[in-house]
Tab-separated table of C-alpha atoms and ligand atoms in Angstrom:
chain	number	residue	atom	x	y	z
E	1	UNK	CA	-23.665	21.878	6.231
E	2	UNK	CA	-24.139	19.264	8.705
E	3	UNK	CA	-22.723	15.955	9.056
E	4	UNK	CA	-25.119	13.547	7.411
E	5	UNK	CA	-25.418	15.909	4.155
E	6	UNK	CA	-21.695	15.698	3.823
E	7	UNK	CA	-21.841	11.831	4.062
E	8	UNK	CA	-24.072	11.548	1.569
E	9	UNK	CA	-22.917	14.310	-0.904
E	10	UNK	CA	-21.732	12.629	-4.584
E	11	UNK	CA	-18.417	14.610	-5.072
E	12	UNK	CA	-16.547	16.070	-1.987
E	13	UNK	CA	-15.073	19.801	-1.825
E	14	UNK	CA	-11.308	19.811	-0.256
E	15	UNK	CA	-13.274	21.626	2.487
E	16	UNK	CA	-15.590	19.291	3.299
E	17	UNK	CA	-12.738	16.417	3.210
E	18	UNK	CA	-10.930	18.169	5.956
E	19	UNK	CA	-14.118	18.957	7.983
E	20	UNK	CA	-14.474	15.010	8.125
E	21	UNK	CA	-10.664	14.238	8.693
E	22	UNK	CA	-11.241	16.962	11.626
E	23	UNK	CA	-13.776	14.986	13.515
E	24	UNK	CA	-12.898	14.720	17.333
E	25	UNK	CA	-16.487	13.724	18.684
E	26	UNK	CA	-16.693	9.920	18.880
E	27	UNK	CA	-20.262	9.549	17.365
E	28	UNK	CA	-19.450	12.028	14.525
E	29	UNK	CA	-16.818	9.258	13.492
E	30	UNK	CA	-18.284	6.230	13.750
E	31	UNK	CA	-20.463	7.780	11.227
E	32	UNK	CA	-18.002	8.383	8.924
E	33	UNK	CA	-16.846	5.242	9.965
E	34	UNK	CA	-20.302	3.608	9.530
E	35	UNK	CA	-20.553	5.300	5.919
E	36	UNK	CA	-17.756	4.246	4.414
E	37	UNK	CA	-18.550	0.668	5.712
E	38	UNK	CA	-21.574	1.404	3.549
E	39	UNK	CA	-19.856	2.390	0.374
E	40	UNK	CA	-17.692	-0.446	0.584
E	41	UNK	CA	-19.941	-2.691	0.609
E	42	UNK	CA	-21.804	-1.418	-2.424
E	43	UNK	CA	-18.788	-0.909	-4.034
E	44	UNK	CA	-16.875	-3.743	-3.094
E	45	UNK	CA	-19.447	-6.512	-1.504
E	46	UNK	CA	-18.080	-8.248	1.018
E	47	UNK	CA	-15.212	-9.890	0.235
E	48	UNK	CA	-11.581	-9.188	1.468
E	49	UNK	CA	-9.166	-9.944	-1.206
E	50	UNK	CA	-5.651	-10.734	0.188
E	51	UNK	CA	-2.312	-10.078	-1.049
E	52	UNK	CA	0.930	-11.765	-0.292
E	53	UNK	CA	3.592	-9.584	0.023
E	54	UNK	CA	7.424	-10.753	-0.771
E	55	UNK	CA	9.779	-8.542	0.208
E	56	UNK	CA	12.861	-9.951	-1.368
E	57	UNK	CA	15.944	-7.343	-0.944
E	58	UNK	CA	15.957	-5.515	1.976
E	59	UNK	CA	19.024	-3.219	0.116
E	60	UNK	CA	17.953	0.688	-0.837
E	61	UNK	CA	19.580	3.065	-2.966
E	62	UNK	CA	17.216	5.684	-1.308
E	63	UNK	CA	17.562	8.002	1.636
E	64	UNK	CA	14.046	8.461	2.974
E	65	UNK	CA	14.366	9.981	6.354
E	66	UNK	CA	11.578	8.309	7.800
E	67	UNK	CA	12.745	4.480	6.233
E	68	UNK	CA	14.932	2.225	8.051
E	69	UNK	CA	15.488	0.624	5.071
E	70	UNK	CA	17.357	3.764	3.961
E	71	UNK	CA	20.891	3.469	2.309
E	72	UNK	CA	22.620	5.831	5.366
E	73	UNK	CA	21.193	3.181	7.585
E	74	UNK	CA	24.346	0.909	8.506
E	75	UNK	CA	23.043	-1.246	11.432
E	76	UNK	CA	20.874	-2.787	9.332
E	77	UNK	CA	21.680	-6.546	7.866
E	78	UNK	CA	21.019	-6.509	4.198
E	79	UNK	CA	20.140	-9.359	2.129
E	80	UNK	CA	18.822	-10.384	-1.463
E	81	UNK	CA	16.411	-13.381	-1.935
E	82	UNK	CA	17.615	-15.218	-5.129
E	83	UNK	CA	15.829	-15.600	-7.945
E	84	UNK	CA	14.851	-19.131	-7.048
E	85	UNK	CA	13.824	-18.419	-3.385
E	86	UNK	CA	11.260	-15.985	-4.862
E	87	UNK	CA	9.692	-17.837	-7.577
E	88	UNK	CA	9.242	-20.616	-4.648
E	89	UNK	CA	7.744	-18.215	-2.279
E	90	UNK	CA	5.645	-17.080	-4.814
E	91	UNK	CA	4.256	-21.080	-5.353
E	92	UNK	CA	3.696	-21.778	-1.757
E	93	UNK	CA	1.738	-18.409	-1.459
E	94	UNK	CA	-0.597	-19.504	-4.536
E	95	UNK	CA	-1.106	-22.591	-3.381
E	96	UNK	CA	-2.457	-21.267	-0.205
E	97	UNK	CA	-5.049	-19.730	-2.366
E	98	UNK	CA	-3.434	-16.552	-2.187
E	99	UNK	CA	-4.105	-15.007	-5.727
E	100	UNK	CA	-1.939	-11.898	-5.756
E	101	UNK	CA	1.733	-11.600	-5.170
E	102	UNK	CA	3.168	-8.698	-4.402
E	103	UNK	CA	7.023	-8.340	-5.271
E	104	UNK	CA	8.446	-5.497	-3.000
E	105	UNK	CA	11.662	-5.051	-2.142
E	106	UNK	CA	13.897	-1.030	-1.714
E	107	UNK	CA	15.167	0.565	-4.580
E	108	UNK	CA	17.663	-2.091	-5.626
E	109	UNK	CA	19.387	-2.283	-9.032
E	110	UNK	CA	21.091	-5.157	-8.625
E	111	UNK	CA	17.717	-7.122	-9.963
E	112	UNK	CA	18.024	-5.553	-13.259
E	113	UNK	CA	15.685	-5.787	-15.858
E	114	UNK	CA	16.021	-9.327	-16.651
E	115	UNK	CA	16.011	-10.651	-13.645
E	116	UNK	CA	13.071	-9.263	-12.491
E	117	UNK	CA	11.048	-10.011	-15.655
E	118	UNK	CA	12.375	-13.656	-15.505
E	119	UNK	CA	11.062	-14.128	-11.558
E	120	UNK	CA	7.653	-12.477	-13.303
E	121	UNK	CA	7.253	-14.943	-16.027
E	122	UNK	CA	7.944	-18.023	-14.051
E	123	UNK	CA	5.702	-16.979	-11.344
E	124	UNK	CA	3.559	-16.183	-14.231
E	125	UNK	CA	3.982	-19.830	-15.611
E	126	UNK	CA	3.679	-21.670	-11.751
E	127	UNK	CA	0.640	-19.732	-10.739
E	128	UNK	CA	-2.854	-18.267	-11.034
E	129	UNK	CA	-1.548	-15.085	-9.371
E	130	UNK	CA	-1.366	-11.735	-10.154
E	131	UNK	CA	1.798	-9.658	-10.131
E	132	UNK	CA	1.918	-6.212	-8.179
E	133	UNK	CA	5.521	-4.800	-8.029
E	134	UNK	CA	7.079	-2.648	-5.987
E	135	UNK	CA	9.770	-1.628	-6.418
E	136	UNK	CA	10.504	1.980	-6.021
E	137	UNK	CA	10.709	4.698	-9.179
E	138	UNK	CA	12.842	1.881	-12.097
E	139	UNK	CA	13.062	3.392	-15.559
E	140	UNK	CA	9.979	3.841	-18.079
E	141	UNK	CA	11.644	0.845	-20.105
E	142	UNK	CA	11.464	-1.345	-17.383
E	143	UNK	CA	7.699	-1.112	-16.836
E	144	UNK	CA	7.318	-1.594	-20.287
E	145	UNK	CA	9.424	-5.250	-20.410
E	146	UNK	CA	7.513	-6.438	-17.223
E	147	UNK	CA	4.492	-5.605	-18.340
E	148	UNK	CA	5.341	-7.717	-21.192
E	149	UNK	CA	6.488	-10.447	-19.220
E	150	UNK	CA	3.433	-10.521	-16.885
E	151	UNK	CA	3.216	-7.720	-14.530
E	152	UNK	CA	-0.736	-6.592	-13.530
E	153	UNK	CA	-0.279	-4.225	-11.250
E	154	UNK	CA	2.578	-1.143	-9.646
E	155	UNK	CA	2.086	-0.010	-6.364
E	156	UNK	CA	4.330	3.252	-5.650
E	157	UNK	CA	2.897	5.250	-2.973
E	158	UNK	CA	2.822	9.116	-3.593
E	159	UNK	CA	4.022	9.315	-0.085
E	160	UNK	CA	2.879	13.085	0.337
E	161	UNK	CA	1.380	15.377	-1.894
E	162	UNK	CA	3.119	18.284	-0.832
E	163	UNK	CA	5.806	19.333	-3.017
E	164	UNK	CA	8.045	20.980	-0.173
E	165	UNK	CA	7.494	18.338	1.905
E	166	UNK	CA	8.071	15.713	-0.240
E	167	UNK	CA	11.801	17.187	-1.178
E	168	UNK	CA	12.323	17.370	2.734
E	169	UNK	CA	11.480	14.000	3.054
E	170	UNK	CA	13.403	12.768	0.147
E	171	UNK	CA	16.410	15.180	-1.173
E	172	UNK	CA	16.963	13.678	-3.864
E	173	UNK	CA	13.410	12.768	-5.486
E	174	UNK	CA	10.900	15.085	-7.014
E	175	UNK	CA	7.267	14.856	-6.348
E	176	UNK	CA	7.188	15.613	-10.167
E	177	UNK	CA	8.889	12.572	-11.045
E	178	UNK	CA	6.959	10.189	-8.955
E	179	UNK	CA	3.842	11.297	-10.386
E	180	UNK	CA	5.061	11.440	-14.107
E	181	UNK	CA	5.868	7.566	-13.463
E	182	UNK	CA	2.631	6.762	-12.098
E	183	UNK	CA	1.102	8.595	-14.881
E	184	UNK	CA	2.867	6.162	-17.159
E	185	UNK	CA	2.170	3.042	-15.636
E	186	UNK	CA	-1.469	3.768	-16.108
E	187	UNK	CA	-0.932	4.854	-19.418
E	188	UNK	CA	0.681	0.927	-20.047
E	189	UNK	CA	-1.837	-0.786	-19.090
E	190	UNK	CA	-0.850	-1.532	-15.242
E	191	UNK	CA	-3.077	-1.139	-12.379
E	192	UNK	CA	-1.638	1.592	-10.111
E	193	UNK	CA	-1.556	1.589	-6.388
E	194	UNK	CA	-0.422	5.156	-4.533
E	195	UNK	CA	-1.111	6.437	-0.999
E	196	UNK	CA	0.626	8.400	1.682
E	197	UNK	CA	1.810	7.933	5.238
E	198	UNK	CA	0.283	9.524	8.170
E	199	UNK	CA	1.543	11.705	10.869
E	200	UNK	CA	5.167	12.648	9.229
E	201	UNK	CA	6.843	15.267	10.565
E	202	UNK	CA	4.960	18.856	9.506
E	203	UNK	CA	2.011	17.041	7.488
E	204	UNK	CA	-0.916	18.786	7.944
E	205	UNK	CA	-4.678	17.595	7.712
E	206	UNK	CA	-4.692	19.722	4.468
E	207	UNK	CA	-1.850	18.247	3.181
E	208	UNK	CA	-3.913	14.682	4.061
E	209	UNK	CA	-6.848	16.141	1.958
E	210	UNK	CA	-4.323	16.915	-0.871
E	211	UNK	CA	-3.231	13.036	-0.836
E	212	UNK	CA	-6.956	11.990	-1.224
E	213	UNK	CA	-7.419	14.569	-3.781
E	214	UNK	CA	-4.360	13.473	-5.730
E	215	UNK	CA	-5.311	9.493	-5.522
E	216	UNK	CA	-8.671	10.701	-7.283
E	217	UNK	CA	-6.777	12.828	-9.558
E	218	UNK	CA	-4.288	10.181	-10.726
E	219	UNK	CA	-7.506	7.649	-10.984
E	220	UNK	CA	-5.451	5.500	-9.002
E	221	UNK	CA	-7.206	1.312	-8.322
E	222	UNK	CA	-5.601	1.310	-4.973
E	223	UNK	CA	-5.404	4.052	-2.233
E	224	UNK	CA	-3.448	2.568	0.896
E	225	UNK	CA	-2.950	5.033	3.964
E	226	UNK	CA	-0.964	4.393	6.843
E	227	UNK	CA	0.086	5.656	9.750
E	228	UNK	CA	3.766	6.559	10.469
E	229	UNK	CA	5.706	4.609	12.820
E	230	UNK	CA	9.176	6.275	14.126
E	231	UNK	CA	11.796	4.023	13.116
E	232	UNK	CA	15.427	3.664	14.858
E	233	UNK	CA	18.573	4.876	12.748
E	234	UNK	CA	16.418	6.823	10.825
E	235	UNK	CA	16.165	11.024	11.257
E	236	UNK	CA	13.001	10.919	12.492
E	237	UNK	CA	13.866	8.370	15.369
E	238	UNK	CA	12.161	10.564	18.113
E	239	UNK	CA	9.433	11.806	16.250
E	240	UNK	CA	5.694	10.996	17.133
E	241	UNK	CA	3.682	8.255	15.336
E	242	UNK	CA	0.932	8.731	12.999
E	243	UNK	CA	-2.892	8.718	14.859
E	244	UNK	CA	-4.755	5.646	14.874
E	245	UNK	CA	-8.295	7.715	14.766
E	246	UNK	CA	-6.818	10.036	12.272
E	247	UNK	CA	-5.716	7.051	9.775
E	248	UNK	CA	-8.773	5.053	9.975
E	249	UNK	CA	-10.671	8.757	9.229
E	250	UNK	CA	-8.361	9.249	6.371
E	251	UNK	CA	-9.367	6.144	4.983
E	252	UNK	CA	-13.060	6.133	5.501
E	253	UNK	CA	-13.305	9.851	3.969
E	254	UNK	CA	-10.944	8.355	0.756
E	255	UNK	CA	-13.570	5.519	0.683
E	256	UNK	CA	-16.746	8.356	0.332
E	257	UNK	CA	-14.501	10.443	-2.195
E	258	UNK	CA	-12.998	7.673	-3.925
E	259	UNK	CA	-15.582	4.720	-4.012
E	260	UNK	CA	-14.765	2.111	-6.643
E	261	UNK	CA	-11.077	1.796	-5.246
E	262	UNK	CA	-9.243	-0.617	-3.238
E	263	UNK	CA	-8.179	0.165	0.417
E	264	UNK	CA	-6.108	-1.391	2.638
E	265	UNK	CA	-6.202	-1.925	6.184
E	266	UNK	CA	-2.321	-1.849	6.329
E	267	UNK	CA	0.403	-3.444	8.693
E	268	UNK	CA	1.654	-0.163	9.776
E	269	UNK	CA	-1.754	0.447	11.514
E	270	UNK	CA	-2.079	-3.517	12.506
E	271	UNK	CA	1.397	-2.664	14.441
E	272	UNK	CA	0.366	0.365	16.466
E	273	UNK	CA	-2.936	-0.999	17.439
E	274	UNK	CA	-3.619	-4.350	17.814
E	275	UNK	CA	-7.301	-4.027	16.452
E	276	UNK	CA	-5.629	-1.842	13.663
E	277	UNK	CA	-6.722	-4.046	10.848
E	278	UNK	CA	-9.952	-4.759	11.980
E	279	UNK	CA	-10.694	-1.347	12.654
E	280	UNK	CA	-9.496	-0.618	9.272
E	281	UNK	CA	-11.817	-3.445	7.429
E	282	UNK	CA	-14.774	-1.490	9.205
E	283	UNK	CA	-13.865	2.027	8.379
E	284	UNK	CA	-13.749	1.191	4.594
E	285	UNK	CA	-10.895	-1.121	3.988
E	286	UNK	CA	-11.943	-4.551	1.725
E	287	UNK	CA	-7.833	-5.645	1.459
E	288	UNK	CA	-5.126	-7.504	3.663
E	289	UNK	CA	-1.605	-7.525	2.534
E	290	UNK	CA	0.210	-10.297	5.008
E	291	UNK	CA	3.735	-10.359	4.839
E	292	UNK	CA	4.653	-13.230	3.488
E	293	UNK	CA	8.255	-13.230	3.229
E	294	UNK	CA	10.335	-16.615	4.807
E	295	UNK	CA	12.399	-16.352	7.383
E	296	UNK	CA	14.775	-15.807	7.715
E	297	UNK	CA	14.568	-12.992	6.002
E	298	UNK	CA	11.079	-11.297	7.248
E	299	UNK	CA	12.670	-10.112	10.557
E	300	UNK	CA	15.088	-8.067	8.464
E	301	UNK	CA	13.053	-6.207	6.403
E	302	UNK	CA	12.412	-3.419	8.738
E	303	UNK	CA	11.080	-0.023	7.660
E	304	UNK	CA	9.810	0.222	11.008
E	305	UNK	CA	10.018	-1.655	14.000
E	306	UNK	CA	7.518	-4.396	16.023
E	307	UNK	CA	5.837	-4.945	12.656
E	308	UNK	CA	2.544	-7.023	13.152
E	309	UNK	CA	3.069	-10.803	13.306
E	310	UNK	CA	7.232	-10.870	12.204
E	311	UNK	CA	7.964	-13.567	14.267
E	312	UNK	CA	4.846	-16.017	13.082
E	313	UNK	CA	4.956	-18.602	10.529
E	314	UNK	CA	4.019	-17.215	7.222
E	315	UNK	CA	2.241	-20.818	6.527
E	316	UNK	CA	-0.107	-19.637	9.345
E	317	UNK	CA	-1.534	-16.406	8.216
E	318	UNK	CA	-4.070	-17.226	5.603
E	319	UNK	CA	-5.744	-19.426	8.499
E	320	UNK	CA	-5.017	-16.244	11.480
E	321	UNK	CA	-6.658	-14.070	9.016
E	322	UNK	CA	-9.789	-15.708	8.002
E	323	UNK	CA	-10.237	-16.174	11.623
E	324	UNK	CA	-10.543	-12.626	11.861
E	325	UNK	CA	-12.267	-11.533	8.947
E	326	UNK	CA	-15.268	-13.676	9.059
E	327	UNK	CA	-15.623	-13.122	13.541
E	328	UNK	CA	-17.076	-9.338	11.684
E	329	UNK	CA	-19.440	-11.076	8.926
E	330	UNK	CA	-16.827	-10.864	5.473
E	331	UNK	CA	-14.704	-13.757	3.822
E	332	UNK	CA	-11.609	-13.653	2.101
E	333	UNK	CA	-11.870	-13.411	-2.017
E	334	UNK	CA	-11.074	-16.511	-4.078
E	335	UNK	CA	-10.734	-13.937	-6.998
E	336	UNK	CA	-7.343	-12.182	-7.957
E	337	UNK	CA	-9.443	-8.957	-6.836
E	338	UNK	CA	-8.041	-6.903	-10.003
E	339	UNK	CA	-9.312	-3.124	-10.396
E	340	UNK	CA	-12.715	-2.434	-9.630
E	341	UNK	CA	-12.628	-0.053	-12.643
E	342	UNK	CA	-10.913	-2.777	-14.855
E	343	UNK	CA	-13.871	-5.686	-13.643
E	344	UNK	CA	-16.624	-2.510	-14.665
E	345	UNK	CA	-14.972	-1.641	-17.744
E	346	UNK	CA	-14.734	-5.431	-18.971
E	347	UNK	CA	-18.955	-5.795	-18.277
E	348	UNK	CA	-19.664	-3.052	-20.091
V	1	5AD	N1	6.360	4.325	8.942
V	1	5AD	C1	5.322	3.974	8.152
V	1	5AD	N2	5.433	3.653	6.852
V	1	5AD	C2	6.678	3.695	6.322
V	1	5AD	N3	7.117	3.440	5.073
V	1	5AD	C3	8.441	3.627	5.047
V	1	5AD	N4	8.878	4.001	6.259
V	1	5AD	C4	7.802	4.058	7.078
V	1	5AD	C5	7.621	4.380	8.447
V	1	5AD	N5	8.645	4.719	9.230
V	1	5AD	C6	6.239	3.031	3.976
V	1	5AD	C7	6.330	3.939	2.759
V	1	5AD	C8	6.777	3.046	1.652
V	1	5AD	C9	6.447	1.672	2.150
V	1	5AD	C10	7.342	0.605	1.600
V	1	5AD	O1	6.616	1.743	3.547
V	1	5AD	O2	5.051	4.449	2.468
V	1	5AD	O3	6.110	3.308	0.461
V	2	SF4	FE1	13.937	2.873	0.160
V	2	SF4	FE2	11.281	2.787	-0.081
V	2	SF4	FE3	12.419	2.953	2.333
V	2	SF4	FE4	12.494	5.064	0.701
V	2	SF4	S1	10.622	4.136	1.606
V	2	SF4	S2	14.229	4.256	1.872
V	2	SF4	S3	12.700	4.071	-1.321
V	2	SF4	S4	12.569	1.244	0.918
């Protein structure tokens, strides 16, 4: 089947997904690239919604090998915003007319269950916001009491949909698990967020299609895809990073198979090329998520290295970004930018 057909086609075999994560020629890509610029836009008009991420404990209780956030990892500095700190954040991002905070920090226990639904319902109380956490697998309770205090929205990425891999990578976690949890939070009422990484050791562009595949499966609101960079004190120091081309064809091909979804254009591919996010935007993407943690935290909270724009001001990357985003013809959302399925299903 040719090309254009493929673009065009409603529903996607896994075939057909890898024949268009598989493109080398540059015209064959940019239109992929060009057609899942189109869906977006039908889909998702031409607004970029922003979220503002606060990563407020770099500490992990996990061992991923590719994290530097990992719990083996003793070179790095650890710290814990307090409750306070957050809940200010949180203001100042609103404020900005920010309209979705993201609470992310590693698997860290120490913010038990209260805590974290007391920082939800006073930034529920202070602001117009939306709430994504993310905060690793918690227990089924605990997504229960945040919803109740306020949570919208869980973003837990998948990571890899390959079983074997995905006990490589982890040890200790089951793919099993992580999907039985997202499978829950949907069932609760949250708006899920999944999505893999690109380029890990042994992935293959199969196991790629298997990630889009899965996303559709678990009739996730938000797909984010990016690249792997090699991180030190982690096992896979030396390894090779993930492929610009190969990310922004993952994401244009989970934009055709996927439509009514969010996509980001994610720091991990805004730090290995400095066009990343732009490229990203026009290959399907319609979201931002700017790090918005203070310093002087922000430098610390290193998964991977270099990350795009650690050492600016936080206070100046609402203004940076709309910069960017209108230069290619969109404008950032004044809307929380909640589930494209959720905004459809509330019309109807
Ligand atoms: N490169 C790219 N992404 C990474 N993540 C963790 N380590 C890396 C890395 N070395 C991503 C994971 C995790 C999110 C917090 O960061 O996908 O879900
Ligand atoms: Fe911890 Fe998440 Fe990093 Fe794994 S990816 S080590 S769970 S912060």
């Amino acid at each position: 089947m040719k090309l254009e057909q493929i673009l065009h086609k409603e529903e996607l075999t896994k075939e057909e997904i890898i024949f268009l994560l598989n493109l080398t020629d540059n015209n064959d890509q940019q239109k992929l690239f060009d057609r899942a610029d189109e869906i977006r836009s039908i889909y998702c008009g031409n607004e970029v919604h922003l979220r503002g991420i606060i990563e407020f404990s770099n500490y992990c209780e996990q061992n991923c090998l590719y994290c530097g956030l990992r719990k083996s990892n003793s070179k790095l500095s650890r710290y814990r915003m307090t409750p306070e700190e957050i809940i200010e954040t949180a203001r100042v991002i609103s404020n900005q007319g920010i309209y979705t905070i993201v609470l992310q920090s590693g698997e860290d226990n120490y913010y038990d269950t209260d805590l974290i639904a007391y920082i939800i319902y006073q930034i529920k109380q202070n602001t117009n916001a939306a709430i994504t956490l993310s905060l690793g697998e918690r227990s089924f309770n605990e997504y229960r009491e945040w919803k109740i205090a306020g949570a919208d929205r869980y973003l837990l990425k998948h990571e890899t949909a390959n079983h074997d891999l995905y006990s490589v990578y982890h040890k200790k976690q089951k793919l099993e698990d992580r999907l039985s949890h997202l499978s829950f939070l949907k069932t609760i009422g949250y708006q899920i967020g999944s999505g893999n990484i690109i380029g890990l050791p042994m992935q293959s562009v199969e196991d790629i299609a298997d990630d889009i595949l899965l996303c559709k499966k678990l009739d996730v609101d938000m797909a984010a895809f990016g690249p792997f960079i090699p991180s030190p004190d982690t096992t896979y120091k030396n390894k090779t990073a993930g492929d610009v081309d190969l990310t922004l064809r993952t994401m244009a091909t989970a934009r055709i198979v996927l439509k009514k979804v969010h996509i980001p254009a994610t720091t991990a591919l805004a730090t290995i090329d400095d066009e990343g996010r732009i490229k990203g935007l026009n290959a399907g993407a319609n979201i931002v998520m700017p790090d918005l943690t203070p310093s002087p935290y922000r430098k610390l909270y290193q998964i991977y290295p270099d990350k795009k724009c650690i050492n600016d001001n936080p206070l100046n990357c609402k203004g940076c970004l709309q910069l960017q985003i209108e230069a290619i013809g969109r404008k950032i959302s004044s809307s929380r930018g909640d589930s494209l399925k959720l905004v459809e299903q509330m019309k109807d």
